[in-house]
Structure formats: C-alpha cells, structure tokens
Amino acid sequence: MSRVAIFGGTFNPPHRGHVEAACACVRQLALDKLLLVPAGLPPHKSLPQGTPSPVHRLRMAQLCAREIPRAEVCGIELRRQGKSYTVDTVRELSRRFAGDTLWLVVGDDMLESFERWREPQEIVRFCRLAAVQRKPESANDICACAEKLERDLGAAVDIVHNSVLPLSSTQYRDSGKEGMLLPQVAHYIEDNGLYRPRPSLAQVREKMESTLSPKRMRHTLGVEREAADLARIWGEDIEDARLAGLLHDCTRELSVQKQLNLVEKYG
C-alpha cells in the first residue's frame, strides 16, 4: 500500500512557499508520491486577468516538482471542462490509487472553510486531510478546526507543520520579485513573456498589413491559422502559436541592413 497526497493549487505562478509546504508533506506524512495538481477553472475564485494558459502553469509546476522528493505533476483538472471541483478530482484519483492511503493537502485557511466546499463529506470518505499549518499563531485554531471536522464529518485530519514562508502568488504578480520563485521558474516566465501584457493579435495583424506585401500577408495569415491548428492538436498555447505565426516573417521584406540594425538594437 502506497501513501499518496494530492497538492492542488492554481500555481499562478508556483513559488518557494509551495515547494517548502510540499516538501514538509513528503517528510512528515512519509509519502511515496505527491501529486501537484494545477487547478483548471477553480469554482471559488476567478483567475486574474493575464493568467498564463494551462499549458504554462502545468510546465511551471513540472519545474517545481523536480525540487520536491517523490513529486510528479497531474494534469487531471486542466483536462476537465468547466469549473473544476475538488470532489471530482478526489473521486477520480481514489479509483486510480485504489487500496492506497490518500491525503488531500489544504492550507490552514482552507481547512476553516472546508465544510462549505462541494460535497465535503464525500471528499473525506475517499481521503484524509493534510492541513498545512503556515502560521505559528494558528496552532490552536487549526487543532480546533480539525476536531470539529472529525466530529461533524468523520474526517481524518493530519496537521503538517511547515517552516513559514510568507509568500503568495498574488504577491509575485503584484511585485514581480523573482526571489520568491525558483530560478528555473523565473527563467521560464522571462523566456515566455508571462505576467506582462501580451500584444493584441488584432494589433499585430494591423501592423503586419502595413509592413508586408499583400502576397506575404496572405501567407502570414495562413501560417497563423495552421500554427493554431497544430497547437490545438499538441496541447500547446493557441494564442502563443497565433502570435508566432503572425511574426515569423515580420522582417522578411526589410533590407538585410535594416534586419541587422534590429538585431543589434534588441541584442
């Protein structure tokens, strides 16, 4: 029998606090496997404007998983259509890991609201709860909350003590401080231009029409459509593919010297 934990979150982006909490779960629960599960469309909050595509959030989670013992990423919620409820995820994973001991990792704040989740009694039927204590001063509150859930729902609650890292994805999006992230995640964000305004595809098309000949523009629009189709087939970011298709010939009709000038200007 294996010991498996489900660690969900929007991971928008994943930060050092996520990694530290996940490592604490692996150690204290003696896990054989920890599943990082990026949320699809969470029912309790809207994803903020500028949120990267599911593909990018999945890949950032995969970069973090390399730093967490016995961790892997599960895209079960990203493949689901519509709002993604934890009870559906737990139900499906309980079938996949039938016979194993299953935990659902929750923060201390989420533990307090757990009874208001969709079908909480069904969740605790399939798995134990691993409540990560993120604030030392919340020890008494989290124990009282665990006792209430055990009494009211028959839940089995294990408390995971975590060295506190006062970090959140919102703090990163507001500040852009790369020290909150693993270096490989920060590099991925930079390389893919995430968390900064993406140019409007309509504006890019308009700019291309002003710089390319009609024949070249027809070709460019065809490449944009084909790139989007390929991205859809292979599960890549469709908007990124459209942008790449539009830009792939953006300097083709400039002189060699003008192209070299642009190379020098932008490094």
Short mmCIF file of C-alpha atoms in Angstrom, two decimals:
data_model
loop_
_atom_site.label_atom_id
_atom_site.label_comp_id
_atom_site.label_asym_id
_atom_site.label_seq_id
_atom_site.Cartn_x
_atom_site.Cartn_y
_atom_site.Cartn_z
CA MET A 1 0.00 0.00 0.00
CA SER A 2 1.38 3.39 -1.01
CA ARG A 3 0.95 6.76 0.69
CA VAL A 4 -0.14 9.42 -1.82
CA ALA A 5 -1.02 13.11 -1.36
CA ILE A 6 -2.89 15.47 -3.67
CA PHE A 7 -1.47 19.01 -3.55
CA GLY A 8 -3.70 21.29 -5.60
CA GLY A 9 -3.49 24.98 -6.45
CA THR A 10 -3.72 27.45 -9.28
CA PHE A 11 0.13 27.69 -9.25
CA ASN A 12 -0.12 31.14 -10.79
CA PRO A 13 2.86 31.03 -10.56
CA PRO A 14 4.19 28.30 -8.24
CA HIS A 15 6.60 29.79 -5.69
CA ARG A 16 9.06 28.76 -2.98
CA GLY A 17 6.23 28.57 -0.43
CA HIS A 18 4.53 25.85 -2.47
CA VAL A 19 7.78 23.88 -2.68
CA GLU A 20 8.50 24.21 1.04
CA ALA A 21 4.98 23.10 2.01
CA ALA A 22 5.10 20.16 -0.41
CA CYS A 23 8.47 19.01 0.96
CA ALA A 24 7.10 19.22 4.51
CA CYS A 25 4.18 16.98 3.48
CA VAL A 26 6.51 14.39 1.93
CA ARG A 27 8.66 14.28 5.07
CA GLN A 28 6.00 14.35 7.77
CA LEU A 29 3.48 12.06 6.07
CA ALA A 30 6.20 9.67 4.82
CA LEU A 31 4.74 9.87 1.32
CA ASP A 32 5.57 7.56 -1.54
CA LYS A 33 4.12 10.04 -4.05
CA LEU A 34 2.98 13.66 -4.03
CA LEU A 35 0.80 14.86 -6.92
CA LEU A 36 0.94 18.54 -7.83
CA VAL A 37 -2.46 19.25 -9.41
CA PRO A 38 -2.78 22.64 -11.16
CA ALA A 39 -6.38 23.86 -10.97
CA GLY A 40 -8.36 24.28 -14.17
CA LEU A 41 -11.20 26.70 -13.56
CA PRO A 42 -11.50 26.97 -9.75
CA PRO A 43 -15.08 27.39 -8.52
CA HIS A 44 -14.25 29.64 -5.56
CA LYS A 45 -12.40 32.41 -7.40
CA SER A 46 -11.80 33.81 -10.86
CA LEU A 47 -8.34 33.54 -12.37
CA PRO A 48 -6.95 37.09 -12.65
CA GLN A 49 -6.50 38.79 -15.98
CA GLY A 50 -3.17 37.89 -17.55
CA THR A 51 -3.14 34.38 -16.08
CA PRO A 52 -0.93 32.17 -18.26
CA SER A 53 -2.52 29.35 -20.22
CA PRO A 54 -2.99 25.94 -18.57
CA VAL A 55 -0.01 24.67 -20.58
CA HIS A 56 2.31 27.25 -18.99
CA ARG A 57 1.01 26.65 -15.46
CA LEU A 58 1.46 22.91 -15.94
CA ARG A 59 5.06 23.36 -17.09
CA MET A 60 5.93 25.70 -14.22
CA ALA A 61 4.55 23.10 -11.81
CA GLN A 62 6.72 20.47 -13.51
CA LEU A 63 9.80 22.63 -12.92
CA CYS A 64 8.93 22.83 -9.22
CA ALA A 65 8.26 19.09 -9.00
CA ARG A 66 11.94 18.45 -9.77
CA GLU A 67 12.82 20.04 -6.42
CA ILE A 68 10.30 18.04 -4.37
CA PRO A 69 11.13 14.43 -3.44
CA ARG A 70 8.76 11.86 -4.95
CA ALA A 71 6.65 14.54 -6.64
CA GLU A 72 5.03 14.48 -10.04
CA VAL A 73 2.52 16.70 -11.81
CA CYS A 74 -1.00 15.56 -12.62
CA GLY A 75 -2.99 17.48 -15.26
CA ILE A 76 -6.34 15.93 -14.40
CA GLU A 77 -8.06 19.26 -13.64
CA LEU A 78 -6.64 21.07 -16.67
CA ARG A 79 -8.23 18.48 -18.95
CA ARG A 80 -11.65 18.90 -17.33
CA GLN A 81 -14.24 21.14 -18.99
CA GLY A 82 -15.96 23.87 -16.97
CA LYS A 83 -15.45 24.52 -13.26
CA SER A 84 -13.20 22.04 -11.51
CA TYR A 85 -14.37 20.76 -8.13
CA THR A 86 -12.05 19.03 -5.69
CA VAL A 87 -14.58 16.28 -5.03
CA ASP A 88 -14.41 15.23 -8.70
CA THR A 89 -10.62 15.13 -8.59
CA VAL A 90 -10.54 13.13 -5.36
CA ARG A 91 -13.16 10.70 -6.64
CA GLU A 92 -11.21 10.01 -9.83
CA LEU A 93 -7.81 9.73 -8.16
CA SER A 94 -9.21 7.43 -5.48
CA ARG A 95 -10.03 4.98 -8.27
CA ARG A 96 -6.56 5.37 -9.76
CA PHE A 97 -4.93 4.75 -6.37
CA ALA A 98 -7.41 2.18 -5.06
CA GLY A 99 -6.02 0.45 -1.99
CA ASP A 100 -3.56 3.25 -1.21
CA THR A 101 -3.76 5.81 1.59
CA LEU A 102 -4.74 9.12 0.05
CA TRP A 103 -4.40 12.63 1.51
CA LEU A 104 -5.74 15.96 0.28
CA VAL A 105 -3.39 18.80 1.22
CA VAL A 106 -5.12 22.00 2.36
CA GLY A 107 -3.85 25.24 3.88
CA ASP A 108 -4.95 26.26 7.36
CA ASP A 109 -7.24 28.92 5.89
CA MET A 110 -8.88 26.40 3.53
CA LEU A 111 -9.42 23.98 6.41
CA GLU A 112 -11.61 26.59 8.09
CA SER A 113 -13.89 26.81 5.04
CA PHE A 114 -13.80 23.11 4.17
CA GLU A 115 -17.36 22.38 5.30
CA ARG A 116 -18.61 24.89 2.69
CA TRP A 117 -16.88 23.07 -0.21
CA ARG A 118 -18.92 20.98 -2.61
CA GLU A 119 -19.67 17.59 -1.03
CA PRO A 120 -17.09 17.74 1.77
CA GLN A 121 -18.48 14.54 3.29
CA GLU A 122 -17.70 12.76 0.01
CA ILE A 123 -14.12 14.08 -0.05
CA VAL A 124 -13.34 12.77 3.45
CA ARG A 125 -14.87 9.41 2.52
CA PHE A 126 -12.09 8.92 0.00
CA CYS A 127 -9.11 10.59 1.65
CA ARG A 128 -7.57 12.04 4.77
CA LEU A 129 -6.88 15.77 5.05
CA ALA A 130 -3.34 17.09 5.47
CA ALA A 131 -3.66 20.58 6.95
CA VAL A 132 -0.51 22.65 6.45
CA GLN A 133 0.00 24.99 9.38
CA ARG A 134 1.54 28.10 7.83
CA LYS A 135 1.31 30.45 10.83
CA PRO A 136 2.71 29.53 14.25
CA GLU A 137 -0.01 31.51 15.97
CA SER A 138 -2.71 29.43 14.26
CA ALA A 139 -1.81 26.17 16.08
CA ASN A 140 -4.79 26.27 18.46
CA ASP A 141 -7.23 27.31 15.74
CA ILE A 142 -6.17 24.59 13.32
CA CYS A 143 -6.45 21.92 16.03
CA ALA A 144 -9.93 23.12 16.97
CA CYS A 145 -10.96 23.14 13.31
CA ALA A 146 -9.58 19.62 12.81
CA GLU A 147 -11.52 18.36 15.83
CA LYS A 148 -14.74 19.93 14.50
CA LEU A 149 -14.33 18.27 11.09
CA GLU A 150 -13.58 14.93 12.74
CA ARG A 151 -16.72 15.31 14.87
CA ASP A 152 -19.10 16.66 12.18
CA LEU A 153 -17.89 14.86 9.04
CA GLY A 154 -15.90 11.93 10.37
CA ALA A 155 -12.81 13.42 8.73
CA ALA A 156 -9.32 12.18 9.48
CA VAL A 157 -7.05 15.24 9.73
CA ASP A 158 -3.26 15.24 9.98
CA ILE A 159 -1.51 18.53 10.73
CA VAL A 160 1.70 19.27 8.81
CA HIS A 161 3.98 21.78 10.47
CA ASN A 162 5.71 23.96 7.90
CA SER A 163 8.51 26.49 8.29
CA VAL A 164 6.73 29.68 7.44
CA LEU A 165 7.40 31.41 4.15
CA PRO A 166 5.07 34.44 3.91
CA LEU A 167 4.66 34.14 0.16
CA SER A 168 1.73 34.07 -2.24
CA SER A 169 1.30 34.02 -5.99
CA THR A 170 -0.59 37.32 -5.70
CA GLN A 171 2.45 38.93 -4.08
CA TYR A 172 4.60 37.87 -7.03
CA ARG A 173 2.09 39.13 -9.61
CA ASP A 174 1.89 42.46 -7.78
CA SER A 175 5.62 42.90 -7.18
CA GLY A 176 7.42 40.78 -9.79
CA LYS A 177 10.11 39.89 -7.22
CA GLU A 178 11.93 36.91 -8.69
CA GLY A 179 13.39 35.93 -5.30
CA MET A 180 10.00 34.43 -4.45
CA LEU A 181 10.43 31.87 -7.23
CA LEU A 182 12.76 29.02 -8.01
CA PRO A 183 15.34 30.25 -10.56
CA GLN A 184 14.10 27.84 -13.22
CA VAL A 185 10.53 29.13 -12.83
CA ALA A 186 11.71 32.75 -13.02
CA HIS A 187 13.64 31.94 -16.21
CA TYR A 188 10.61 30.19 -17.71
CA ILE A 189 8.45 33.24 -17.02
CA GLU A 190 11.01 35.53 -18.61
CA ASP A 191 11.59 33.29 -21.63
CA ASN A 192 7.86 33.03 -22.32
CA GLY A 193 6.93 36.63 -21.57
CA LEU A 194 4.43 35.67 -18.87
CA TYR A 195 2.78 38.08 -16.43
CA ARG A 196 3.16 41.05 -18.70
CA PRO A 197 0.71 42.38 -21.27
CA ARG A 198 0.56 40.28 -24.41
CA PRO A 199 0.14 42.25 -27.64
CA SER A 200 -3.32 42.13 -29.15
CA LEU A 201 -3.45 39.77 -32.13
CA ALA A 202 -5.63 42.30 -33.96
CA GLN A 203 -2.99 44.99 -33.42
CA VAL A 204 -0.24 42.67 -34.65
CA ARG A 205 -2.23 41.80 -37.79
CA GLU A 206 -2.79 45.51 -38.46
CA LYS A 207 0.94 46.20 -38.07
CA MET A 208 1.84 43.30 -40.35
CA GLU A 209 -0.54 44.58 -43.05
CA SER A 210 1.26 47.93 -43.00
CA THR A 211 4.71 46.36 -43.47
CA LEU A 212 4.14 43.27 -45.66
CA SER A 213 3.05 42.96 -49.27
CA PRO A 214 -0.46 41.54 -49.90
CA LYS A 215 1.04 38.23 -51.07
CA ARG A 216 3.25 37.92 -47.99
CA MET A 217 0.31 38.89 -45.75
CA ARG A 218 -1.89 36.13 -47.19
CA HIS A 219 0.91 33.67 -46.49
CA THR A 220 1.32 35.02 -42.94
CA LEU A 221 -2.39 34.65 -42.14
CA GLY A 222 -2.28 31.08 -43.45
CA VAL A 223 0.66 30.28 -41.18
CA GLU A 224 -1.21 31.82 -38.24
CA ARG A 225 -4.19 29.52 -38.84
CA GLU A 226 -2.02 26.43 -39.31
CA ALA A 227 0.02 27.23 -36.18
CA ALA A 228 -3.20 27.50 -34.16
CA ASP A 229 -4.42 24.14 -35.51
CA LEU A 230 -1.13 22.44 -34.61
CA ALA A 231 -1.16 23.98 -31.13
CA ARG A 232 -4.68 22.68 -30.59
CA ILE A 233 -3.62 19.15 -31.62
CA TRP A 234 -0.49 19.08 -29.46
CA GLY A 235 -1.92 20.86 -26.40
CA GLU A 236 0.19 23.99 -26.76
CA ASP A 237 -0.86 27.60 -26.10
CA ILE A 238 -3.03 28.60 -29.08
CA GLU A 239 -2.60 32.36 -28.61
CA ASP A 240 1.20 31.98 -28.46
CA ALA A 241 1.08 29.90 -31.65
CA ARG A 242 -1.03 32.50 -33.45
CA LEU A 243 1.41 35.24 -32.42
CA ALA A 244 4.39 33.19 -33.60
CA GLY A 245 2.65 32.56 -36.93
CA LEU A 246 1.98 36.25 -37.42
CA LEU A 247 5.54 37.28 -36.55
CA HIS A 248 7.50 34.56 -38.31
CA ASP A 249 8.05 36.68 -41.47
CA CYS A 250 7.76 40.11 -39.87
CA THR A 251 11.16 41.31 -41.18
CA ARG A 252 11.27 39.28 -44.39
CA GLU A 253 10.69 42.30 -46.63
CA LEU A 254 13.19 44.57 -44.87
CA SER A 255 16.67 45.02 -46.31
CA VAL A 256 19.48 42.94 -44.83
CA GLN A 257 20.99 46.07 -43.28
CA LYS A 258 17.71 47.02 -41.58
CA GLN A 259 17.44 43.49 -40.22
CA LEU A 260 20.99 43.68 -38.86
CA ASN A 261 20.16 47.04 -37.28
CA LEU A 262 17.23 45.45 -35.47
CA VAL A 263 19.39 42.53 -34.29
CA GLU A 264 21.90 44.98 -32.82
CA LYS A 265 19.20 47.17 -31.28
CA TYR A 266 17.47 44.32 -29.44
CA GLY A 267 20.51 42.22 -28.64
#
